[in-house]
Protein backbone atom coordinates (compact mmCIF):
# COMPACT_ATOMS: atom_id res chain seq x y z
CA UNK A 1 0.00 0.00 0.00
CA UNK A 2 1.30 3.42 -0.97
CA UNK A 3 1.37 5.87 1.96
CA UNK A 4 0.90 9.42 0.72
CA UNK A 5 2.24 12.26 2.84
CA UNK A 6 0.84 15.66 3.77
CA UNK A 7 2.87 18.80 3.10
CA UNK A 8 3.76 18.90 6.79
CA UNK A 9 5.01 15.32 6.68
CA UNK A 10 7.03 16.03 3.55
CA UNK A 11 8.76 18.90 5.35
CA UNK A 12 9.62 16.60 8.25
CA UNK A 13 11.04 14.12 5.73
CA UNK A 14 13.09 16.91 4.17
CA UNK A 15 14.72 17.51 7.55
CA UNK A 16 15.63 13.81 7.80
CA UNK A 17 16.97 13.81 4.24
CA UNK A 18 19.10 16.88 4.89
CA UNK A 19 20.75 15.16 7.85
CA UNK A 20 22.06 12.66 5.31
CA UNK A 21 22.93 15.37 2.78
CA UNK A 22 25.01 17.23 5.35
CA UNK A 23 26.69 14.02 6.48
CA UNK A 24 27.68 13.13 2.92
CA UNK A 25 28.95 16.69 2.50
CA UNK A 26 31.15 16.28 5.58
CA UNK A 27 32.46 12.94 4.28
CA UNK A 28 33.30 14.43 0.87
CA UNK A 29 36.35 16.13 2.37
CA UNK A 30 37.43 12.94 4.15
CA UNK A 31 37.34 10.53 1.18
CA UNK A 32 41.00 10.27 0.18
CA UNK A 33 43.71 7.64 -0.26
CA UNK A 34 44.72 6.02 3.03
CA UNK A 35 41.47 6.51 4.92
CA UNK A 36 39.49 3.40 5.86
CA UNK A 37 35.76 2.97 5.41
CA UNK A 38 35.49 2.16 9.11
CA UNK A 39 36.97 5.55 9.95
CA UNK A 40 34.43 7.22 7.66
CA UNK A 41 31.64 5.23 9.27
CA UNK A 42 32.59 6.50 12.74
CA UNK A 43 32.68 10.11 11.51
CA UNK A 44 29.26 9.68 9.92
CA UNK A 45 27.63 8.28 13.04
CA UNK A 46 28.96 11.16 15.13
CA UNK A 47 27.76 13.71 12.56
CA UNK A 48 24.27 12.20 12.31
CA UNK A 49 23.82 12.18 16.09
CA UNK A 50 25.15 15.74 16.37
CA UNK A 51 22.23 16.83 14.17
CA UNK A 52 19.67 15.40 16.59
CA UNK A 53 19.06 12.29 14.50
CA UNK A 54 20.04 8.63 14.76
CA UNK A 55 21.68 6.46 12.09
CA UNK A 56 19.01 4.86 9.93
CA UNK A 57 21.02 1.83 8.89
CA UNK A 58 22.63 0.85 12.20
CA UNK A 59 20.84 -2.30 13.34
CA UNK A 60 18.32 -2.19 10.48
CA UNK A 61 17.79 -5.81 9.47
CA UNK A 62 20.81 -6.40 11.77
CA UNK A 63 23.18 -4.33 9.60
CA UNK A 64 26.26 -3.64 11.79
CA UNK A 65 27.17 -0.08 10.79
CA UNK A 66 25.87 3.42 10.02
CA UNK A 67 27.01 3.48 6.38
CA UNK A 68 26.92 1.05 3.50
CA UNK A 69 30.40 1.47 1.95
CA UNK A 70 30.83 -0.20 -1.43
CA UNK A 71 34.12 0.34 -3.30
CA UNK A 72 34.85 -0.45 -6.95
CA UNK A 73 33.14 -3.72 -7.97
CA UNK A 74 30.89 -3.70 -4.91
CA UNK A 75 27.43 -2.50 -5.94
CA UNK A 76 25.77 -1.82 -2.57
CA UNK A 77 25.56 -2.97 1.06
CA UNK A 78 29.31 -3.17 1.64
CA UNK A 79 30.30 -3.35 5.32
CA UNK A 80 32.87 -0.79 6.54
CA UNK A 81 36.29 -2.28 7.33
CA UNK A 82 39.94 -1.40 7.96
CA UNK A 83 41.11 -1.61 4.34
CA UNK A 84 42.48 1.80 3.26
CA UNK A 85 41.08 3.43 0.14
CA UNK A 86 43.57 3.77 -2.71
CA UNK A 87 44.15 6.33 -5.44
CA UNK A 88 41.87 5.53 -8.38
CA UNK A 89 39.20 3.75 -6.31
CA UNK A 90 35.56 4.72 -6.30
CA UNK A 91 33.37 4.33 -3.24
CA UNK A 92 29.58 4.34 -3.00
CA UNK A 93 28.52 5.80 0.34
CA UNK A 94 24.90 5.06 1.19
CA UNK A 95 23.69 6.80 4.34
CA UNK A 96 20.46 6.80 6.33
CA UNK A 97 19.05 8.82 9.20
CA UNK A 98 15.94 8.91 11.36
CA UNK A 99 14.65 12.29 12.46
CA UNK A 100 11.12 13.37 13.35
CA UNK A 101 10.14 9.72 13.07
CA UNK A 102 10.97 9.66 9.35
CA UNK A 103 13.82 8.21 7.33
CA UNK A 104 16.29 9.99 5.09
CA UNK A 105 18.22 7.72 2.70
CA UNK A 106 20.50 8.64 -0.15
CA UNK A 107 23.83 7.85 -1.71
CA UNK A 108 26.73 9.25 -3.71
CA UNK A 109 29.65 7.52 -5.41
CA UNK A 110 32.92 9.35 -4.81
CA UNK A 111 36.12 9.21 -6.80
CA UNK A 112 39.20 8.64 -4.64
CA UNK A 113 41.76 10.95 -6.20
CA UNK A 114 42.10 10.61 -9.98
CA UNK A 115 40.16 7.80 -11.64
CA UNK A 116 40.40 6.22 -15.08
CA UNK A 117 38.42 7.93 -17.88
CA UNK A 118 36.08 4.95 -18.28
CA UNK A 119 35.26 5.11 -14.56
CA UNK A 120 34.73 8.86 -14.69
CA UNK A 121 32.24 8.35 -17.51
CA UNK A 122 30.42 5.62 -15.56
CA UNK A 123 29.98 8.01 -12.63
CA UNK A 124 28.77 10.80 -14.92
CA UNK A 125 26.21 8.68 -16.78
CA UNK A 126 24.90 7.02 -13.62
CA UNK A 127 24.32 10.35 -11.91
CA UNK A 128 22.69 11.77 -15.04
CA UNK A 129 20.40 8.74 -15.17
CA UNK A 130 19.20 9.56 -11.65
CA UNK A 131 17.80 12.87 -12.87
CA UNK A 132 16.46 11.28 -16.05
CA UNK A 133 14.43 8.99 -13.79
CA UNK A 134 13.36 11.73 -11.39
CA UNK A 135 11.84 13.73 -14.29
CA UNK A 136 9.37 10.88 -14.81
CA UNK A 137 8.23 10.89 -11.16
CA UNK A 138 5.12 13.04 -11.48
CA UNK A 139 1.36 12.72 -11.13
CA UNK A 140 -0.14 10.44 -13.77
CA UNK A 141 3.09 8.65 -14.66
CA UNK A 142 3.88 5.11 -13.52
CA UNK A 143 6.70 3.14 -11.93
CA UNK A 144 7.63 1.67 -15.31
CA UNK A 145 8.17 5.14 -16.76
CA UNK A 146 10.94 5.88 -14.27
CA UNK A 147 12.54 2.46 -14.72
CA UNK A 148 12.39 2.62 -18.50
CA UNK A 149 13.98 6.08 -18.60
CA UNK A 150 16.91 5.03 -16.43
CA UNK A 151 17.41 1.71 -18.22
CA UNK A 152 17.24 3.22 -21.70
CA UNK A 153 19.68 5.98 -20.82
CA UNK A 154 22.28 3.68 -19.26
CA UNK A 155 22.00 0.77 -21.69
CA UNK A 156 22.43 3.20 -24.59
CA UNK A 157 25.90 3.86 -23.15
CA UNK A 158 26.64 0.12 -22.94
CA UNK A 159 26.24 -0.29 -19.19
CA UNK A 160 24.58 -3.05 -17.17
CA UNK A 161 21.49 -2.12 -15.14
CA UNK A 162 21.13 -4.13 -11.94
CA UNK A 163 17.74 -5.88 -11.71
CA UNK A 164 17.77 -7.53 -8.28
CA UNK A 165 18.09 -4.31 -6.25
CA UNK A 166 15.68 -1.41 -6.59
CA UNK A 167 14.63 1.93 -5.17
CA UNK A 168 11.62 2.16 -2.89
CA UNK A 169 9.00 4.21 -1.15
CA UNK A 170 10.23 6.02 1.94
CA UNK A 171 8.62 7.36 5.09
CA UNK A 172 8.27 6.18 8.68
CA UNK A 173 9.89 2.94 7.54
CA UNK A 174 12.92 2.59 5.31
CA UNK A 175 11.17 0.51 2.68
CA UNK A 176 7.60 1.40 1.72
CA UNK A 177 5.60 0.72 -1.42
CA UNK A 178 6.18 1.04 -4.27
CA UNK A 179 9.37 -0.69 -5.34
CA UNK A 180 11.19 1.53 -7.86
CA UNK A 181 13.20 -0.61 -10.31
CA UNK A 182 15.80 0.97 -12.57
CA UNK A 183 14.36 -0.92 -15.54
CA UNK A 184 10.86 -1.38 -16.88
CA UNK A 185 8.28 -0.66 -19.54
CA UNK A 186 6.49 2.63 -20.07
CA UNK A 187 2.94 2.75 -18.79
CA UNK A 188 3.35 -0.23 -16.47
CA UNK A 189 3.24 -0.43 -12.69
CA UNK A 190 1.64 1.67 -9.98
CA UNK A 191 0.48 5.17 -10.85
CA UNK A 192 2.09 8.15 -9.13
CA UNK A 193 -0.09 10.48 -7.06
CA UNK A 194 0.36 13.73 -5.15
CA UNK A 195 2.22 13.30 -1.87
CA UNK A 196 4.18 10.17 -2.78
CA UNK A 197 7.73 9.98 -1.41
CA UNK A 198 10.36 7.63 -2.81
CA UNK A 199 14.09 6.95 -2.99
CA UNK A 200 15.25 6.64 -6.59
CA UNK A 201 18.67 4.98 -6.87
CA UNK A 202 20.26 3.78 -10.10
CA UNK A 203 22.84 1.01 -9.57
CA UNK A 204 24.76 0.78 -12.82
CA UNK A 205 27.62 -1.54 -13.76
CA UNK A 206 30.50 -0.93 -16.14
CA UNK A 207 30.09 -4.45 -17.51
CA UNK A 208 27.50 -7.15 -16.92
CA UNK A 209 24.27 -6.38 -15.06
CA UNK A 210 24.67 -9.64 -13.15
CA UNK A 211 25.61 -9.61 -9.48
CA UNK A 212 26.74 -11.92 -6.67
CA UNK A 213 26.51 -11.77 -2.89
CA UNK A 214 29.43 -12.36 -0.55
CA UNK A 215 29.25 -14.83 2.32
CA UNK A 216 28.86 -11.96 4.80
CA UNK A 217 25.21 -11.92 3.74
CA UNK A 218 25.31 -8.24 2.78
CA UNK A 219 27.90 -7.22 0.22
CA UNK A 220 26.71 -7.24 -3.40
CA UNK A 221 29.29 -7.11 -6.17
CA UNK A 222 29.37 -7.38 -9.94
CA UNK A 223 29.72 -10.89 -11.37
CA UNK A 224 32.56 -9.79 -13.67
CA UNK A 225 34.25 -7.69 -10.93
CA UNK A 226 34.06 -4.53 -13.03
CA UNK A 227 33.17 -1.25 -11.34
CA UNK A 228 29.67 -0.23 -10.29
CA UNK A 229 28.22 3.22 -9.49
CA UNK A 230 25.29 4.19 -7.27
CA UNK A 231 23.53 7.53 -6.78
CA UNK A 232 20.32 8.11 -4.81
CA UNK A 233 17.93 10.95 -3.98
CA UNK A 234 14.81 11.25 -1.83
CA UNK A 235 11.96 12.75 -3.87
CA UNK A 236 8.37 13.83 -3.21
CA UNK A 237 5.57 14.73 -5.59
CA UNK A 238 4.53 18.30 -4.78
CA UNK A 239 2.06 20.17 -7.00
CA UNK A 240 2.17 17.24 -9.37
CA UNK A 241 5.93 17.45 -9.96
CA UNK A 242 9.08 15.89 -8.48
CA UNK A 243 10.69 17.86 -5.67
CA UNK A 244 14.02 16.87 -4.15
CA UNK A 245 14.12 16.39 -0.41
CA UNK A 246 17.83 15.53 -0.43
CA UNK A 247 20.68 17.40 -2.09
CA UNK A 248 24.23 16.89 -3.28
CA UNK A 249 24.93 20.59 -2.75
CA UNK A 250 26.89 20.00 0.48
CA UNK A 251 29.12 17.54 -1.38
CA UNK A 252 29.71 20.02 -4.20
CA UNK A 253 30.41 22.82 -1.73
CA UNK A 254 33.06 20.66 -0.04
CA UNK A 255 34.64 19.68 -3.36
CA UNK A 256 34.45 23.11 -5.00
CA UNK A 257 32.07 21.94 -7.74
CA UNK A 258 29.52 24.28 -9.34
CA UNK A 259 26.30 22.60 -10.47
CA UNK A 260 22.74 23.58 -11.36
CA UNK A 261 21.56 19.99 -11.89
CA UNK A 262 19.06 20.14 -9.01
CA UNK A 263 17.50 23.51 -9.82
CA UNK A 264 14.61 22.15 -11.88
CA UNK A 265 13.50 19.98 -8.95
CA UNK A 266 13.19 22.76 -6.35
CA UNK A 267 10.38 25.25 -5.76
CA UNK A 268 12.82 27.62 -4.09
CA UNK A 269 16.56 27.97 -3.90
CA UNK A 270 18.39 25.83 -1.36
CA UNK A 271 20.21 27.84 1.32
CA UNK A 272 23.30 26.06 2.65
CSV table of C-alpha atoms in Angstrom, one decimal:
chain,number,residue,atom,x,y,z
A,1,UNK,CA,0.0,0.0,0.0
A,2,UNK,CA,1.3,3.4,-1.0
A,3,UNK,CA,1.4,5.9,2.0
A,4,UNK,CA,0.9,9.4,0.7
A,5,UNK,CA,2.2,12.3,2.8
A,6,UNK,CA,0.8,15.7,3.8
A,7,UNK,CA,2.9,18.8,3.1
A,8,UNK,CA,3.8,18.9,6.8
A,9,UNK,CA,5.0,15.3,6.7
A,10,UNK,CA,7.0,16.0,3.6
A,11,UNK,CA,8.8,18.9,5.3
A,12,UNK,CA,9.6,16.6,8.2
A,13,UNK,CA,11.0,14.1,5.7
A,14,UNK,CA,13.1,16.9,4.2
A,15,UNK,CA,14.7,17.5,7.5
A,16,UNK,CA,15.6,13.8,7.8
A,17,UNK,CA,17.0,13.8,4.2
A,18,UNK,CA,19.1,16.9,4.9
A,19,UNK,CA,20.8,15.2,7.8
A,20,UNK,CA,22.1,12.7,5.3
A,21,UNK,CA,22.9,15.4,2.8
A,22,UNK,CA,25.0,17.2,5.4
A,23,UNK,CA,26.7,14.0,6.5
A,24,UNK,CA,27.7,13.1,2.9
A,25,UNK,CA,29.0,16.7,2.5
A,26,UNK,CA,31.1,16.3,5.6
A,27,UNK,CA,32.5,12.9,4.3
A,28,UNK,CA,33.3,14.4,0.9
A,29,UNK,CA,36.4,16.1,2.4
A,30,UNK,CA,37.4,12.9,4.1
A,31,UNK,CA,37.3,10.5,1.2
A,32,UNK,CA,41.0,10.3,0.2
A,33,UNK,CA,43.7,7.6,-0.3
A,34,UNK,CA,44.7,6.0,3.0
A,35,UNK,CA,41.5,6.5,4.9
A,36,UNK,CA,39.5,3.4,5.9
A,37,UNK,CA,35.8,3.0,5.4
A,38,UNK,CA,35.5,2.2,9.1
A,39,UNK,CA,37.0,5.6,10.0
A,40,UNK,CA,34.4,7.2,7.7
A,41,UNK,CA,31.6,5.2,9.3
A,42,UNK,CA,32.6,6.5,12.7
A,43,UNK,CA,32.7,10.1,11.5
A,44,UNK,CA,29.3,9.7,9.9
A,45,UNK,CA,27.6,8.3,13.0
A,46,UNK,CA,29.0,11.2,15.1
A,47,UNK,CA,27.8,13.7,12.6
A,48,UNK,CA,24.3,12.2,12.3
A,49,UNK,CA,23.8,12.2,16.1
A,50,UNK,CA,25.1,15.7,16.4
A,51,UNK,CA,22.2,16.8,14.2
A,52,UNK,CA,19.7,15.4,16.6
A,53,UNK,CA,19.1,12.3,14.5
A,54,UNK,CA,20.0,8.6,14.8
A,55,UNK,CA,21.7,6.5,12.1
A,56,UNK,CA,19.0,4.9,9.9
A,57,UNK,CA,21.0,1.8,8.9
A,58,UNK,CA,22.6,0.9,12.2
A,59,UNK,CA,20.8,-2.3,13.3
A,60,UNK,CA,18.3,-2.2,10.5
A,61,UNK,CA,17.8,-5.8,9.5
A,62,UNK,CA,20.8,-6.4,11.8
A,63,UNK,CA,23.2,-4.3,9.6
A,64,UNK,CA,26.3,-3.6,11.8
A,65,UNK,CA,27.2,-0.1,10.8
A,66,UNK,CA,25.9,3.4,10.0
A,67,UNK,CA,27.0,3.5,6.4
A,68,UNK,CA,26.9,1.1,3.5
A,69,UNK,CA,30.4,1.5,1.9
A,70,UNK,CA,30.8,-0.2,-1.4
A,71,UNK,CA,34.1,0.3,-3.3
A,72,UNK,CA,34.8,-0.4,-6.9
A,73,UNK,CA,33.1,-3.7,-8.0
A,74,UNK,CA,30.9,-3.7,-4.9
A,75,UNK,CA,27.4,-2.5,-5.9
A,76,UNK,CA,25.8,-1.8,-2.6
A,77,UNK,CA,25.6,-3.0,1.1
A,78,UNK,CA,29.3,-3.2,1.6
A,79,UNK,CA,30.3,-3.3,5.3
A,80,UNK,CA,32.9,-0.8,6.5
A,81,UNK,CA,36.3,-2.3,7.3
A,82,UNK,CA,39.9,-1.4,8.0
A,83,UNK,CA,41.1,-1.6,4.3
A,84,UNK,CA,42.5,1.8,3.3
A,85,UNK,CA,41.1,3.4,0.1
A,86,UNK,CA,43.6,3.8,-2.7
A,87,UNK,CA,44.1,6.3,-5.4
A,88,UNK,CA,41.9,5.5,-8.4
A,89,UNK,CA,39.2,3.7,-6.3
A,90,UNK,CA,35.6,4.7,-6.3
A,91,UNK,CA,33.4,4.3,-3.2
A,92,UNK,CA,29.6,4.3,-3.0
A,93,UNK,CA,28.5,5.8,0.3
A,94,UNK,CA,24.9,5.1,1.2
A,95,UNK,CA,23.7,6.8,4.3
A,96,UNK,CA,20.5,6.8,6.3
A,97,UNK,CA,19.1,8.8,9.2
A,98,UNK,CA,15.9,8.9,11.4
A,99,UNK,CA,14.7,12.3,12.5
A,100,UNK,CA,11.1,13.4,13.3
A,101,UNK,CA,10.1,9.7,13.1
A,102,UNK,CA,11.0,9.7,9.3
A,103,UNK,CA,13.8,8.2,7.3
A,104,UNK,CA,16.3,10.0,5.1
A,105,UNK,CA,18.2,7.7,2.7
A,106,UNK,CA,20.5,8.6,-0.2
A,107,UNK,CA,23.8,7.9,-1.7
A,108,UNK,CA,26.7,9.2,-3.7
A,109,UNK,CA,29.7,7.5,-5.4
A,110,UNK,CA,32.9,9.4,-4.8
A,111,UNK,CA,36.1,9.2,-6.8
A,112,UNK,CA,39.2,8.6,-4.6
A,113,UNK,CA,41.8,11.0,-6.2
A,114,UNK,CA,42.1,10.6,-10.0
A,115,UNK,CA,40.2,7.8,-11.6
A,116,UNK,CA,40.4,6.2,-15.1
A,117,UNK,CA,38.4,7.9,-17.9
A,118,UNK,CA,36.1,5.0,-18.3
A,119,UNK,CA,35.3,5.1,-14.6
A,120,UNK,CA,34.7,8.9,-14.7
A,121,UNK,CA,32.2,8.3,-17.5
A,122,UNK,CA,30.4,5.6,-15.6
A,123,UNK,CA,30.0,8.0,-12.6
A,124,UNK,CA,28.8,10.8,-14.9
A,125,UNK,CA,26.2,8.7,-16.8
A,126,UNK,CA,24.9,7.0,-13.6
A,127,UNK,CA,24.3,10.4,-11.9
A,128,UNK,CA,22.7,11.8,-15.0
A,129,UNK,CA,20.4,8.7,-15.2
A,130,UNK,CA,19.2,9.6,-11.6
A,131,UNK,CA,17.8,12.9,-12.9
A,132,UNK,CA,16.5,11.3,-16.0
A,133,UNK,CA,14.4,9.0,-13.8
A,134,UNK,CA,13.4,11.7,-11.4
A,135,UNK,CA,11.8,13.7,-14.3
A,136,UNK,CA,9.4,10.9,-14.8
A,137,UNK,CA,8.2,10.9,-11.2
A,138,UNK,CA,5.1,13.0,-11.5
A,139,UNK,CA,1.4,12.7,-11.1
A,140,UNK,CA,-0.1,10.4,-13.8
A,141,UNK,CA,3.1,8.7,-14.7
A,142,UNK,CA,3.9,5.1,-13.5
A,143,UNK,CA,6.7,3.1,-11.9
A,144,UNK,CA,7.6,1.7,-15.3
A,145,UNK,CA,8.2,5.1,-16.8
A,146,UNK,CA,10.9,5.9,-14.3
A,147,UNK,CA,12.5,2.5,-14.7
A,148,UNK,CA,12.4,2.6,-18.5
A,149,UNK,CA,14.0,6.1,-18.6
A,150,UNK,CA,16.9,5.0,-16.4
A,151,UNK,CA,17.4,1.7,-18.2
A,152,UNK,CA,17.2,3.2,-21.7
A,153,UNK,CA,19.7,6.0,-20.8
A,154,UNK,CA,22.3,3.7,-19.3
A,155,UNK,CA,22.0,0.8,-21.7
A,156,UNK,CA,22.4,3.2,-24.6
A,157,UNK,CA,25.9,3.9,-23.1
A,158,UNK,CA,26.6,0.1,-22.9
A,159,UNK,CA,26.2,-0.3,-19.2
A,160,UNK,CA,24.6,-3.0,-17.2
A,161,UNK,CA,21.5,-2.1,-15.1
A,162,UNK,CA,21.1,-4.1,-11.9
A,163,UNK,CA,17.7,-5.9,-11.7
A,164,UNK,CA,17.8,-7.5,-8.3
A,165,UNK,CA,18.1,-4.3,-6.3
A,166,UNK,CA,15.7,-1.4,-6.6
A,167,UNK,CA,14.6,1.9,-5.2
A,168,UNK,CA,11.6,2.2,-2.9
A,169,UNK,CA,9.0,4.2,-1.2
A,170,UNK,CA,10.2,6.0,1.9
A,171,UNK,CA,8.6,7.4,5.1
A,172,UNK,CA,8.3,6.2,8.7
A,173,UNK,CA,9.9,2.9,7.5
A,174,UNK,CA,12.9,2.6,5.3
A,175,UNK,CA,11.2,0.5,2.7
A,176,UNK,CA,7.6,1.4,1.7
A,177,UNK,CA,5.6,0.7,-1.4
A,178,UNK,CA,6.2,1.0,-4.3
A,179,UNK,CA,9.4,-0.7,-5.3
A,180,UNK,CA,11.2,1.5,-7.9
A,181,UNK,CA,13.2,-0.6,-10.3
A,182,UNK,CA,15.8,1.0,-12.6
A,183,UNK,CA,14.4,-0.9,-15.5
A,184,UNK,CA,10.9,-1.4,-16.9
A,185,UNK,CA,8.3,-0.7,-19.5
A,186,UNK,CA,6.5,2.6,-20.1
A,187,UNK,CA,2.9,2.8,-18.8
A,188,UNK,CA,3.4,-0.2,-16.5
A,189,UNK,CA,3.2,-0.4,-12.7
A,190,UNK,CA,1.6,1.7,-10.0
A,191,UNK,CA,0.5,5.2,-10.9
A,192,UNK,CA,2.1,8.1,-9.1
A,193,UNK,CA,-0.1,10.5,-7.1
A,194,UNK,CA,0.4,13.7,-5.2
A,195,UNK,CA,2.2,13.3,-1.9
A,196,UNK,CA,4.2,10.2,-2.8
A,197,UNK,CA,7.7,10.0,-1.4
A,198,UNK,CA,10.4,7.6,-2.8
A,199,UNK,CA,14.1,6.9,-3.0
A,200,UNK,CA,15.2,6.6,-6.6
A,201,UNK,CA,18.7,5.0,-6.9
A,202,UNK,CA,20.3,3.8,-10.1
A,203,UNK,CA,22.8,1.0,-9.6
A,204,UNK,CA,24.8,0.8,-12.8
A,205,UNK,CA,27.6,-1.5,-13.8
A,206,UNK,CA,30.5,-0.9,-16.1
A,207,UNK,CA,30.1,-4.4,-17.5
A,208,UNK,CA,27.5,-7.1,-16.9
A,209,UNK,CA,24.3,-6.4,-15.1
A,210,UNK,CA,24.7,-9.6,-13.1
A,211,UNK,CA,25.6,-9.6,-9.5
A,212,UNK,CA,26.7,-11.9,-6.7
A,213,UNK,CA,26.5,-11.8,-2.9
A,214,UNK,CA,29.4,-12.4,-0.5
A,215,UNK,CA,29.3,-14.8,2.3
A,216,UNK,CA,28.9,-12.0,4.8
A,217,UNK,CA,25.2,-11.9,3.7
A,218,UNK,CA,25.3,-8.2,2.8
A,219,UNK,CA,27.9,-7.2,0.2
A,220,UNK,CA,26.7,-7.2,-3.4
A,221,UNK,CA,29.3,-7.1,-6.2
A,222,UNK,CA,29.4,-7.4,-9.9
A,223,UNK,CA,29.7,-10.9,-11.4
A,224,UNK,CA,32.6,-9.8,-13.7
A,225,UNK,CA,34.3,-7.7,-10.9
A,226,UNK,CA,34.1,-4.5,-13.0
A,227,UNK,CA,33.2,-1.3,-11.3
A,228,UNK,CA,29.7,-0.2,-10.3
A,229,UNK,CA,28.2,3.2,-9.5
A,230,UNK,CA,25.3,4.2,-7.3
A,231,UNK,CA,23.5,7.5,-6.8
A,232,UNK,CA,20.3,8.1,-4.8
A,233,UNK,CA,17.9,10.9,-4.0
A,234,UNK,CA,14.8,11.2,-1.8
A,235,UNK,CA,12.0,12.8,-3.9
A,236,UNK,CA,8.4,13.8,-3.2
A,237,UNK,CA,5.6,14.7,-5.6
A,238,UNK,CA,4.5,18.3,-4.8
A,239,UNK,CA,2.1,20.2,-7.0
A,240,UNK,CA,2.2,17.2,-9.4
A,241,UNK,CA,5.9,17.4,-10.0
A,242,UNK,CA,9.1,15.9,-8.5
A,243,UNK,CA,10.7,17.9,-5.7
A,244,UNK,CA,14.0,16.9,-4.2
A,245,UNK,CA,14.1,16.4,-0.4
A,246,UNK,CA,17.8,15.5,-0.4
A,247,UNK,CA,20.7,17.4,-2.1
A,248,UNK,CA,24.2,16.9,-3.3
A,249,UNK,CA,24.9,20.6,-2.7
A,250,UNK,CA,26.9,20.0,0.5
A,251,UNK,CA,29.1,17.5,-1.4
A,252,UNK,CA,29.7,20.0,-4.2
A,253,UNK,CA,30.4,22.8,-1.7
A,254,UNK,CA,33.1,20.7,0.0
A,255,UNK,CA,34.6,19.7,-3.4
A,256,UNK,CA,34.5,23.1,-5.0
A,257,UNK,CA,32.1,21.9,-7.7
A,258,UNK,CA,29.5,24.3,-9.3
A,259,UNK,CA,26.3,22.6,-10.5
A,260,UNK,CA,22.7,23.6,-11.4
A,261,UNK,CA,21.6,20.0,-11.9
A,262,UNK,CA,19.1,20.1,-9.0
A,263,UNK,CA,17.5,23.5,-9.8
A,264,UNK,CA,14.6,22.2,-11.9
A,265,UNK,CA,13.5,20.0,-8.9
A,266,UNK,CA,13.2,22.8,-6.3
A,267,UNK,CA,10.4,25.2,-5.8
A,268,UNK,CA,12.8,27.6,-4.1
A,269,UNK,CA,16.6,28.0,-3.9
A,270,UNK,CA,18.4,25.8,-1.4
A,271,UNK,CA,20.2,27.8,1.3
A,272,UNK,CA,23.3,26.1,2.6
